[in-house]
Short mmCIF file of N, CA and C in Angstrom, two decimals:
data_model
loop_
_atom_site.label_atom_id
_atom_site.label_comp_id
_atom_site.label_asym_id
_atom_site.label_seq_id
_atom_site.Cartn_x
_atom_site.Cartn_y
_atom_site.Cartn_z
N UNK A 27 95.71 -50.11 18.24
CA UNK A 27 95.85 -51.34 19.01
C UNK A 27 94.49 -52.05 19.03
N UNK A 28 94.48 -53.34 18.71
CA UNK A 28 93.24 -54.11 18.69
C UNK A 28 92.71 -54.33 20.11
N UNK A 29 91.46 -54.72 20.20
CA UNK A 29 90.86 -55.02 21.51
C UNK A 29 91.64 -56.13 22.20
N UNK A 30 92.01 -57.17 21.46
CA UNK A 30 92.78 -58.27 22.05
C UNK A 30 94.10 -57.77 22.61
N UNK A 31 94.77 -56.91 21.85
CA UNK A 31 96.05 -56.36 22.31
C UNK A 31 95.87 -55.47 23.55
N UNK A 32 94.79 -54.70 23.59
CA UNK A 32 94.52 -53.86 24.77
C UNK A 32 94.27 -54.71 26.01
N UNK A 33 93.47 -55.76 25.86
CA UNK A 33 93.20 -56.65 26.99
C UNK A 33 94.49 -57.32 27.44
N UNK A 34 95.29 -57.80 26.47
CA UNK A 34 96.56 -58.46 26.79
C UNK A 34 97.49 -57.52 27.56
N UNK A 35 97.53 -56.25 27.17
CA UNK A 35 98.35 -55.27 27.88
C UNK A 35 97.93 -55.20 29.34
N UNK A 36 96.62 -55.12 29.58
CA UNK A 36 96.13 -54.99 30.96
C UNK A 36 96.35 -56.28 31.76
N UNK A 37 96.23 -57.43 31.11
CA UNK A 37 96.52 -58.71 31.78
C UNK A 37 97.99 -58.75 32.18
N UNK A 38 98.85 -58.26 31.30
CA UNK A 38 100.27 -58.19 31.61
C UNK A 38 100.51 -57.32 32.85
N UNK A 39 99.80 -56.20 32.92
CA UNK A 39 99.91 -55.31 34.08
C UNK A 39 99.43 -56.00 35.36
N UNK A 40 98.35 -56.74 35.27
CA UNK A 40 97.82 -57.47 36.43
C UNK A 40 98.83 -58.51 36.90
N UNK A 41 99.41 -59.27 35.95
CA UNK A 41 100.41 -60.27 36.32
C UNK A 41 101.60 -59.61 37.02
N UNK A 42 102.01 -58.46 36.50
CA UNK A 42 103.12 -57.72 37.13
C UNK A 42 102.75 -57.32 38.55
N UNK A 43 101.52 -56.81 38.75
CA UNK A 43 101.07 -56.41 40.09
C UNK A 43 100.99 -57.60 41.05
N UNK A 44 100.81 -58.80 40.49
CA UNK A 44 100.77 -60.01 41.32
C UNK A 44 102.18 -60.53 41.63
N UNK A 45 103.18 -59.83 41.14
CA UNK A 45 104.57 -60.20 41.44
C UNK A 45 105.19 -61.14 40.42
N UNK A 46 104.56 -61.31 39.29
CA UNK A 46 105.08 -62.20 38.26
C UNK A 46 106.02 -61.45 37.32
N UNK A 47 106.97 -62.19 36.78
CA UNK A 47 107.87 -61.66 35.75
C UNK A 47 107.26 -62.03 34.41
N UNK A 48 106.62 -61.09 33.76
CA UNK A 48 105.91 -61.38 32.51
C UNK A 48 106.85 -61.62 31.34
N UNK A 49 108.16 -61.46 31.56
CA UNK A 49 109.12 -61.74 30.49
C UNK A 49 109.68 -63.15 30.57
N UNK A 50 109.33 -63.90 31.64
CA UNK A 50 109.86 -65.27 31.72
C UNK A 50 109.16 -66.15 30.67
N UNK A 51 109.85 -67.19 30.19
CA UNK A 51 109.33 -67.99 29.07
C UNK A 51 107.90 -68.51 29.25
N UNK A 52 107.53 -68.94 30.42
CA UNK A 52 106.19 -69.50 30.61
C UNK A 52 105.07 -68.47 30.54
N UNK A 53 105.41 -67.20 30.70
CA UNK A 53 104.38 -66.16 30.73
C UNK A 53 104.38 -65.22 29.52
N UNK A 54 105.33 -65.37 28.64
CA UNK A 54 105.45 -64.42 27.52
C UNK A 54 104.15 -64.31 26.72
N UNK A 55 103.53 -65.41 26.38
CA UNK A 55 102.32 -65.38 25.57
C UNK A 55 101.03 -65.47 26.39
N UNK A 56 101.17 -65.55 27.70
CA UNK A 56 99.99 -65.69 28.56
C UNK A 56 99.01 -64.53 28.44
N UNK A 57 99.45 -63.28 28.46
CA UNK A 57 98.46 -62.19 28.35
C UNK A 57 97.59 -62.28 27.09
N UNK A 58 98.20 -62.64 25.95
CA UNK A 58 97.43 -62.75 24.72
C UNK A 58 96.47 -63.95 24.79
N UNK A 59 96.93 -65.06 25.36
CA UNK A 59 96.05 -66.24 25.50
C UNK A 59 94.88 -65.93 26.43
N UNK A 60 95.15 -65.24 27.54
CA UNK A 60 94.08 -64.88 28.47
C UNK A 60 93.10 -63.93 27.81
N UNK A 61 93.60 -62.97 27.05
CA UNK A 61 92.73 -62.03 26.35
C UNK A 61 91.79 -62.76 25.41
N UNK A 62 92.32 -63.70 24.64
CA UNK A 62 91.47 -64.46 23.72
C UNK A 62 90.48 -65.34 24.47
N UNK A 63 90.91 -65.93 25.58
CA UNK A 63 90.01 -66.76 26.37
C UNK A 63 88.87 -65.94 26.96
N UNK A 64 89.19 -64.74 27.45
CA UNK A 64 88.16 -63.87 28.00
C UNK A 64 87.18 -63.43 26.92
N UNK A 65 87.68 -63.11 25.75
CA UNK A 65 86.79 -62.72 24.66
C UNK A 65 85.86 -63.88 24.27
N UNK A 66 86.40 -65.09 24.26
CA UNK A 66 85.56 -66.25 23.96
C UNK A 66 84.52 -66.47 25.06
N UNK A 67 84.91 -66.25 26.31
CA UNK A 67 84.01 -66.48 27.44
C UNK A 67 82.79 -65.57 27.43
N UNK A 68 82.88 -64.43 26.75
CA UNK A 68 81.77 -63.48 26.73
C UNK A 68 81.18 -63.27 25.34
N UNK A 69 81.49 -64.15 24.40
CA UNK A 69 81.04 -63.96 23.02
C UNK A 69 79.53 -64.09 22.85
N UNK A 70 78.86 -64.64 23.84
CA UNK A 70 77.40 -64.79 23.76
C UNK A 70 76.67 -63.47 23.64
N UNK A 71 77.25 -62.40 24.17
CA UNK A 71 76.64 -61.07 24.08
C UNK A 71 76.46 -60.63 22.62
N UNK A 72 77.35 -61.10 21.75
CA UNK A 72 77.29 -60.70 20.34
C UNK A 72 76.35 -61.58 19.52
N UNK A 73 75.85 -62.66 20.09
CA UNK A 73 74.99 -63.58 19.35
C UNK A 73 73.55 -63.10 19.43
N UNK A 74 72.94 -62.88 18.27
CA UNK A 74 71.54 -62.48 18.21
C UNK A 74 70.66 -63.70 18.43
N UNK A 75 69.81 -63.63 19.42
CA UNK A 75 68.98 -64.77 19.79
C UNK A 75 68.11 -65.24 18.63
N UNK A 76 67.49 -64.34 17.92
CA UNK A 76 66.59 -64.72 16.81
C UNK A 76 67.38 -65.38 15.67
N UNK A 77 68.62 -64.95 15.45
CA UNK A 77 69.41 -65.54 14.38
C UNK A 77 69.82 -66.98 14.69
N UNK A 78 69.83 -67.34 15.98
CA UNK A 78 70.15 -68.72 16.36
C UNK A 78 69.13 -69.67 15.76
N UNK A 79 67.88 -69.29 15.85
CA UNK A 79 66.80 -70.17 15.41
C UNK A 79 66.55 -70.03 13.91
N UNK A 80 66.61 -68.81 13.40
CA UNK A 80 66.38 -68.60 11.97
C UNK A 80 65.06 -69.22 11.53
N UNK A 81 65.13 -70.10 10.55
CA UNK A 81 63.95 -70.76 10.00
C UNK A 81 63.71 -72.14 10.63
N UNK A 82 64.44 -72.46 11.69
CA UNK A 82 64.39 -73.80 12.27
C UNK A 82 63.31 -73.93 13.34
N UNK A 83 62.09 -73.49 12.99
CA UNK A 83 60.91 -73.80 13.80
C UNK A 83 59.98 -74.58 12.90
N UNK A 84 59.34 -75.58 13.49
CA UNK A 84 58.54 -76.49 12.67
C UNK A 84 57.17 -76.68 13.30
N UNK A 85 56.16 -76.69 12.44
CA UNK A 85 54.80 -76.90 12.92
C UNK A 85 54.65 -78.32 13.44
N UNK A 86 53.82 -78.46 14.47
CA UNK A 86 53.55 -79.78 15.04
C UNK A 86 52.15 -79.80 15.62
N UNK A 87 51.58 -80.99 15.64
CA UNK A 87 50.30 -81.17 16.34
C UNK A 87 50.54 -81.78 17.71
N UNK A 88 51.78 -82.11 18.01
CA UNK A 88 52.12 -82.72 19.29
C UNK A 88 51.86 -81.74 20.43
N UNK A 89 51.27 -82.28 21.47
CA UNK A 89 51.05 -81.50 22.69
C UNK A 89 51.88 -82.09 23.83
N UNK A 90 52.79 -83.00 23.47
CA UNK A 90 53.61 -83.69 24.46
C UNK A 90 54.92 -82.95 24.70
N UNK A 91 55.44 -83.13 25.89
CA UNK A 91 56.66 -82.48 26.31
C UNK A 91 57.85 -82.90 25.44
N UNK A 92 58.69 -81.92 25.14
CA UNK A 92 59.96 -82.14 24.44
C UNK A 92 61.05 -81.94 25.48
N UNK A 93 61.99 -82.88 25.57
CA UNK A 93 63.07 -82.77 26.55
C UNK A 93 64.41 -82.95 25.84
N UNK A 94 65.33 -82.05 26.14
CA UNK A 94 66.72 -82.20 25.74
C UNK A 94 67.51 -82.14 27.04
N UNK A 95 68.22 -83.20 27.34
CA UNK A 95 68.85 -83.29 28.65
C UNK A 95 70.37 -83.43 28.56
N UNK A 96 70.99 -83.09 29.68
CA UNK A 96 72.42 -83.29 29.89
C UNK A 96 73.31 -82.60 28.85
N UNK A 97 72.95 -81.36 28.51
CA UNK A 97 73.79 -80.58 27.59
C UNK A 97 74.91 -79.93 28.40
N UNK A 98 76.16 -80.19 28.08
CA UNK A 98 77.24 -79.57 28.85
C UNK A 98 77.34 -78.08 28.53
N UNK A 99 77.78 -77.31 29.50
CA UNK A 99 78.00 -75.89 29.29
C UNK A 99 79.18 -75.43 30.15
N UNK A 100 79.75 -74.32 29.75
CA UNK A 100 80.80 -73.62 30.50
C UNK A 100 80.41 -72.16 30.56
N UNK A 101 80.55 -71.55 31.71
CA UNK A 101 80.26 -70.14 31.84
C UNK A 101 81.30 -69.51 32.76
N UNK A 102 81.19 -68.20 32.94
CA UNK A 102 82.12 -67.46 33.78
C UNK A 102 81.34 -66.67 34.81
N UNK A 103 81.67 -66.92 36.07
CA UNK A 103 81.03 -66.24 37.19
C UNK A 103 81.33 -64.74 37.13
N UNK A 104 80.28 -63.95 37.14
CA UNK A 104 80.48 -62.50 37.06
C UNK A 104 81.03 -61.90 38.35
N UNK A 105 81.01 -62.66 39.43
CA UNK A 105 81.51 -62.13 40.70
C UNK A 105 83.02 -62.30 40.86
N UNK A 106 83.59 -63.38 40.31
CA UNK A 106 85.01 -63.66 40.50
C UNK A 106 85.77 -63.87 39.18
N UNK A 107 85.06 -63.82 38.08
CA UNK A 107 85.65 -64.11 36.76
C UNK A 107 86.31 -65.48 36.75
N UNK A 108 85.67 -66.44 37.40
CA UNK A 108 86.15 -67.81 37.42
C UNK A 108 85.09 -68.69 36.76
N UNK A 109 85.52 -69.79 36.13
CA UNK A 109 84.56 -70.63 35.41
C UNK A 109 83.64 -71.44 36.32
N UNK A 110 82.45 -71.70 35.79
CA UNK A 110 81.59 -72.73 36.36
C UNK A 110 81.07 -73.55 35.21
N UNK A 111 80.83 -74.82 35.48
CA UNK A 111 80.44 -75.72 34.40
C UNK A 111 79.51 -76.80 34.92
N UNK A 112 78.76 -77.35 34.00
CA UNK A 112 77.84 -78.41 34.39
C UNK A 112 76.99 -78.86 33.22
N UNK A 113 75.75 -79.24 33.54
CA UNK A 113 74.83 -79.70 32.52
C UNK A 113 73.50 -78.96 32.65
N UNK A 114 72.87 -78.79 31.50
CA UNK A 114 71.56 -78.15 31.42
C UNK A 114 70.59 -79.15 30.82
N UNK A 115 69.41 -79.24 31.41
CA UNK A 115 68.33 -80.03 30.84
C UNK A 115 67.13 -79.12 30.67
N UNK A 116 66.47 -79.24 29.52
CA UNK A 116 65.36 -78.36 29.15
C UNK A 116 64.17 -79.20 28.76
N UNK A 117 63.00 -78.80 29.22
CA UNK A 117 61.76 -79.38 28.75
C UNK A 117 60.80 -78.27 28.37
N UNK A 118 60.00 -78.49 27.33
CA UNK A 118 58.97 -77.52 26.99
C UNK A 118 57.79 -78.23 26.36
N UNK A 119 56.63 -77.60 26.44
CA UNK A 119 55.42 -78.13 25.83
C UNK A 119 55.10 -77.24 24.63
N UNK A 120 55.11 -77.83 23.43
CA UNK A 120 54.86 -77.03 22.22
C UNK A 120 53.42 -76.48 22.18
N UNK A 121 53.31 -75.38 21.48
CA UNK A 121 52.01 -74.78 21.22
C UNK A 121 51.86 -74.60 19.72
N UNK A 122 52.02 -75.73 19.00
CA UNK A 122 51.92 -75.70 17.54
C UNK A 122 53.26 -75.59 16.83
N UNK A 123 54.34 -75.34 17.58
CA UNK A 123 55.67 -75.15 16.98
C UNK A 123 56.73 -75.81 17.85
N UNK A 124 57.70 -76.46 17.21
CA UNK A 124 58.88 -76.96 17.92
C UNK A 124 60.12 -76.32 17.32
N UNK A 125 61.16 -76.27 18.14
CA UNK A 125 62.45 -75.75 17.69
C UNK A 125 63.27 -76.88 17.09
N UNK A 126 64.10 -76.55 16.11
CA UNK A 126 65.07 -77.52 15.62
C UNK A 126 65.95 -77.98 16.77
N UNK A 127 66.24 -79.26 16.84
CA UNK A 127 66.94 -79.85 17.97
C UNK A 127 68.25 -79.15 18.30
N UNK A 128 69.04 -78.81 17.30
CA UNK A 128 70.35 -78.19 17.56
C UNK A 128 70.23 -76.76 18.09
N UNK A 129 69.06 -76.18 17.99
CA UNK A 129 68.89 -74.79 18.43
C UNK A 129 68.89 -74.67 19.95
N UNK A 130 68.47 -75.71 20.65
CA UNK A 130 68.42 -75.62 22.11
C UNK A 130 69.82 -75.53 22.70
N UNK A 131 70.78 -76.38 22.30
CA UNK A 131 72.15 -76.16 22.80
C UNK A 131 72.74 -74.81 22.39
N UNK A 132 72.32 -74.28 21.25
CA UNK A 132 72.81 -72.96 20.83
C UNK A 132 72.26 -71.85 21.73
N UNK A 133 71.02 -72.02 22.17
CA UNK A 133 70.43 -71.07 23.12
C UNK A 133 71.22 -71.12 24.43
N UNK A 134 71.51 -72.33 24.89
CA UNK A 134 72.30 -72.51 26.11
C UNK A 134 73.66 -71.82 25.95
N UNK A 135 74.29 -72.02 24.81
CA UNK A 135 75.60 -71.42 24.57
C UNK A 135 75.52 -69.89 24.56
N UNK A 136 74.50 -69.34 23.94
CA UNK A 136 74.36 -67.88 23.86
C UNK A 136 74.37 -67.25 25.25
N UNK A 137 73.62 -67.85 26.18
CA UNK A 137 73.53 -67.26 27.52
C UNK A 137 74.67 -67.68 28.44
N UNK A 138 75.24 -68.86 28.21
CA UNK A 138 76.34 -69.29 29.09
C UNK A 138 77.64 -68.61 28.73
N UNK A 139 77.79 -68.18 27.50
CA UNK A 139 79.01 -67.49 27.08
C UNK A 139 78.89 -65.99 27.37
N UNK A 140 78.63 -65.69 28.64
CA UNK A 140 78.54 -64.32 29.13
C UNK A 140 79.00 -64.33 30.57
N UNK A 141 79.37 -63.18 31.08
CA UNK A 141 79.60 -63.08 32.51
C UNK A 141 78.24 -63.29 33.15
N UNK A 142 78.16 -64.21 34.11
CA UNK A 142 76.85 -64.77 34.43
C UNK A 142 76.78 -65.26 35.86
N UNK A 143 75.57 -65.40 36.36
CA UNK A 143 75.32 -66.19 37.57
C UNK A 143 74.37 -67.30 37.17
N UNK A 144 74.50 -68.43 37.81
CA UNK A 144 73.73 -69.61 37.42
C UNK A 144 72.22 -69.38 37.51
N UNK A 145 71.79 -68.68 38.55
CA UNK A 145 70.36 -68.44 38.73
C UNK A 145 69.77 -67.68 37.54
N UNK A 146 70.48 -66.67 37.07
CA UNK A 146 70.01 -65.88 35.94
C UNK A 146 70.08 -66.67 34.64
N UNK A 147 71.15 -67.43 34.47
CA UNK A 147 71.31 -68.28 33.29
C UNK A 147 70.11 -69.21 33.13
N UNK A 148 69.68 -69.81 34.22
CA UNK A 148 68.55 -70.74 34.19
C UNK A 148 67.30 -70.04 33.69
N UNK A 149 67.03 -68.87 34.22
CA UNK A 149 65.83 -68.11 33.84
C UNK A 149 65.91 -67.61 32.39
N UNK A 150 67.09 -67.20 31.94
CA UNK A 150 67.25 -66.70 30.58
C UNK A 150 66.96 -67.80 29.56
N UNK A 151 67.44 -69.01 29.83
CA UNK A 151 67.20 -70.12 28.91
C UNK A 151 65.71 -70.43 28.84
N UNK A 152 65.04 -70.49 30.00
CA UNK A 152 63.59 -70.77 30.02
C UNK A 152 62.82 -69.71 29.24
N UNK A 153 63.15 -68.47 29.46
CA UNK A 153 62.47 -67.37 28.77
C UNK A 153 62.68 -67.44 27.26
N UNK A 154 63.91 -67.73 26.85
CA UNK A 154 64.20 -67.82 25.41
C UNK A 154 63.45 -68.97 24.76
N UNK A 155 63.38 -70.12 25.42
CA UNK A 155 62.63 -71.26 24.88
C UNK A 155 61.16 -70.87 24.69
N UNK A 156 60.59 -70.23 25.71
CA UNK A 156 59.19 -69.79 25.60
C UNK A 156 58.99 -68.84 24.44
N UNK A 157 59.86 -67.85 24.33
CA UNK A 157 59.72 -66.83 23.29
C UNK A 157 59.92 -67.40 21.89
N UNK A 158 60.99 -68.17 21.73
CA UNK A 158 61.34 -68.65 20.39
C UNK A 158 60.45 -69.78 19.90
N UNK A 159 60.00 -70.63 20.81
CA UNK A 159 59.15 -71.75 20.41
C UNK A 159 57.67 -71.41 20.57
N UNK A 160 57.37 -70.30 21.24
CA UNK A 160 55.97 -70.01 21.54
C UNK A 160 55.38 -71.09 22.43
N UNK A 161 56.22 -71.63 23.30
CA UNK A 161 55.84 -72.79 24.12
C UNK A 161 54.75 -72.44 25.12
N UNK A 162 54.00 -73.47 25.53
CA UNK A 162 52.99 -73.31 26.58
C UNK A 162 53.66 -73.19 27.94
N UNK A 163 54.91 -73.57 28.01
CA UNK A 163 55.67 -73.48 29.25
C UNK A 163 56.96 -74.24 29.10
N UNK A 164 57.90 -73.93 30.00
CA UNK A 164 59.20 -74.60 29.94
C UNK A 164 59.69 -74.87 31.35
N UNK A 165 60.64 -75.80 31.43
CA UNK A 165 61.32 -76.09 32.68
C UNK A 165 62.80 -76.28 32.34
N UNK A 166 63.65 -75.66 33.13
CA UNK A 166 65.09 -75.74 32.91
C UNK A 166 65.74 -76.09 34.24
N UNK A 167 66.65 -77.06 34.19
CA UNK A 167 67.42 -77.44 35.37
C UNK A 167 68.89 -77.37 35.01
N UNK A 168 69.65 -76.70 35.87
CA UNK A 168 71.10 -76.63 35.68
C UNK A 168 71.76 -77.18 36.93
N UNK A 169 72.72 -78.09 36.71
CA UNK A 169 73.56 -78.63 37.78
C UNK A 169 74.99 -78.22 37.44
N UNK A 170 75.64 -77.54 38.39
CA UNK A 170 76.97 -77.02 38.05
C UNK A 170 77.91 -77.02 39.25
N UNK A 171 79.19 -77.10 38.93
CA UNK A 171 80.27 -76.93 39.90
C UNK A 171 80.92 -75.59 39.61
N UNK A 172 81.20 -74.85 40.67
CA UNK A 172 81.74 -73.50 40.54
C UNK A 172 83.18 -73.47 41.05
N UNK A 173 84.11 -73.10 40.17
CA UNK A 173 85.51 -73.06 40.60
C UNK A 173 85.74 -71.96 41.64
N UNK A 174 84.89 -70.92 41.63
CA UNK A 174 85.06 -69.87 42.65
C UNK A 174 84.78 -70.43 44.05
N UNK A 175 83.92 -71.43 44.14
CA UNK A 175 83.64 -72.05 45.43
C UNK A 175 84.67 -73.14 45.76
N UNK A 176 85.18 -73.78 44.72
CA UNK A 176 86.11 -74.88 44.91
C UNK A 176 87.53 -74.40 45.19
N UNK A 177 87.94 -73.28 44.59
CA UNK A 177 89.33 -72.86 44.65
C UNK A 177 89.61 -71.78 45.68
N UNK A 178 88.59 -71.17 46.20
CA UNK A 178 88.79 -70.08 47.17
C UNK A 178 87.72 -70.18 48.24
N UNK A 179 87.84 -69.39 49.26
CA UNK A 179 86.82 -69.37 50.31
C UNK A 179 86.70 -70.72 50.99
N UNK A 180 85.50 -71.28 50.94
CA UNK A 180 85.21 -72.52 51.66
C UNK A 180 85.87 -73.75 51.02
N UNK A 181 86.24 -73.65 49.76
CA UNK A 181 86.87 -74.74 49.01
C UNK A 181 86.06 -76.03 49.08
N UNK A 182 84.82 -75.91 48.67
CA UNK A 182 83.87 -77.03 48.68
C UNK A 182 83.55 -77.46 47.27
N UNK A 183 83.29 -78.75 47.11
CA UNK A 183 82.90 -79.30 45.82
C UNK A 183 81.39 -79.36 45.63
N UNK A 184 80.63 -78.68 46.45
CA UNK A 184 79.17 -78.76 46.38
C UNK A 184 78.63 -78.40 45.01
N UNK A 185 77.68 -79.18 44.55
CA UNK A 185 77.02 -78.93 43.27
C UNK A 185 75.84 -77.99 43.50
N UNK A 186 75.72 -76.99 42.65
CA UNK A 186 74.59 -76.07 42.73
C UNK A 186 73.55 -76.52 41.70
N UNK A 187 72.29 -76.57 42.12
CA UNK A 187 71.19 -76.92 41.23
C UNK A 187 70.20 -75.77 41.23
N UNK A 188 69.88 -75.29 40.02
CA UNK A 188 68.89 -74.23 39.89
C UNK A 188 67.81 -74.69 38.91
N UNK A 189 66.60 -74.18 39.11
CA UNK A 189 65.49 -74.51 38.23
C UNK A 189 64.74 -73.24 37.84
N UNK A 190 64.14 -73.29 36.68
CA UNK A 190 63.19 -72.26 36.25
C UNK A 190 61.98 -73.01 35.71
N UNK A 191 60.81 -72.62 36.16
CA UNK A 191 59.56 -73.29 35.79
C UNK A 191 58.59 -72.22 35.32
N UNK A 192 58.04 -72.40 34.11
CA UNK A 192 57.11 -71.40 33.57
C UNK A 192 55.88 -72.08 32.99
N UNK A 193 54.83 -71.30 32.83
CA UNK A 193 53.62 -71.74 32.13
C UNK A 193 53.00 -72.99 32.69
N UNK A 194 52.70 -73.94 31.80
CA UNK A 194 51.99 -75.16 32.21
C UNK A 194 52.76 -75.98 33.23
N UNK A 195 54.07 -75.82 33.30
CA UNK A 195 54.86 -76.54 34.30
C UNK A 195 54.60 -76.00 35.70
N UNK A 196 54.27 -74.72 35.78
CA UNK A 196 53.94 -74.14 37.08
C UNK A 196 52.65 -74.74 37.64
N UNK A 197 51.74 -75.05 36.73
CA UNK A 197 50.40 -75.49 37.13
C UNK A 197 50.24 -77.00 37.24
N UNK A 198 51.20 -77.76 36.72
CA UNK A 198 51.01 -79.21 36.65
C UNK A 198 52.13 -79.98 37.34
N UNK A 199 51.80 -80.52 38.50
CA UNK A 199 52.76 -81.38 39.21
C UNK A 199 53.06 -82.62 38.38
N UNK A 200 52.08 -83.08 37.61
CA UNK A 200 52.27 -84.26 36.76
C UNK A 200 53.34 -84.01 35.71
N UNK A 201 53.28 -82.85 35.05
CA UNK A 201 54.29 -82.52 34.04
C UNK A 201 55.68 -82.40 34.67
N UNK A 202 55.75 -81.74 35.83
CA UNK A 202 57.05 -81.61 36.50
C UNK A 202 57.60 -82.98 36.87
N UNK A 203 56.75 -83.85 37.36
CA UNK A 203 57.19 -85.21 37.73
C UNK A 203 57.65 -85.97 36.50
N UNK A 204 56.91 -85.85 35.40
CA UNK A 204 57.30 -86.51 34.14
C UNK A 204 58.68 -86.01 33.70
N UNK A 205 58.91 -84.70 33.80
CA UNK A 205 60.21 -84.14 33.43
C UNK A 205 61.32 -84.72 34.31
N UNK A 206 61.13 -84.69 35.63
CA UNK A 206 62.14 -85.21 36.54
C UNK A 206 62.40 -86.69 36.30
N UNK A 207 61.36 -87.45 36.01
CA UNK A 207 61.53 -88.88 35.71
C UNK A 207 62.34 -89.08 34.44
N UNK A 208 62.15 -88.20 33.46
CA UNK A 208 62.94 -88.28 32.22
C UNK A 208 64.41 -88.05 32.50
N UNK A 209 64.71 -87.16 33.43
CA UNK A 209 66.12 -86.89 33.76
C UNK A 209 66.75 -88.05 34.50
N UNK A 210 65.94 -88.78 35.26
CA UNK A 210 66.47 -89.88 36.07
C UNK A 210 66.67 -91.17 35.30
N UNK A 211 66.06 -91.30 34.12
CA UNK A 211 66.22 -92.53 33.35
C UNK A 211 67.53 -92.49 32.58
N UNK A 212 68.07 -93.65 32.34
CA UNK A 212 69.32 -93.73 31.57
C UNK A 212 68.99 -93.94 30.10
N UNK A 213 69.74 -93.27 29.25
CA UNK A 213 69.53 -93.41 27.82
C UNK A 213 69.81 -94.84 27.37
N UNK A 214 68.95 -95.32 26.48
CA UNK A 214 69.18 -96.67 25.93
C UNK A 214 70.23 -96.60 24.85
N UNK A 215 71.12 -97.58 24.88
CA UNK A 215 72.19 -97.60 23.86
C UNK A 215 72.12 -98.84 23.06
#
């Protein structure tokens, strides 16, 4: 029996314990769909961080901040197995090397496609940017809505904002302000 089939079997058992008739037309394929969705939600564990970047680092003489903002992400709360989603913005100061632009969203995907908490996700992205780019420092901001908070308990739509600040960003209020100002400006079209 494949891993997907094993997960689907257990999902079927859970649905039965919840009082559902897993043989009714609307639920017949649900266990297999849920199994595949869960496997996709945690596929980041199988992604090798170094392979994301590969040869996509480039020498630079720039000492100016690089910002990639408003990258959408989806993750799964490790406490309730419910989704949370939002946007990630990243800034870093190069130290002779920059990452290929598409690599930053791939780093976000690697860590968000895991059972996760937002606070840890923020720190993991900052750490990976520092390691892979050899950056002088990084700043990461995540704004997210959590379905576990919206659908159960207090049932609030409150947005959670987390930050991670490392290296030169820790020491420079000017750099942090420049980063925040970049997030507040609207893209020119």
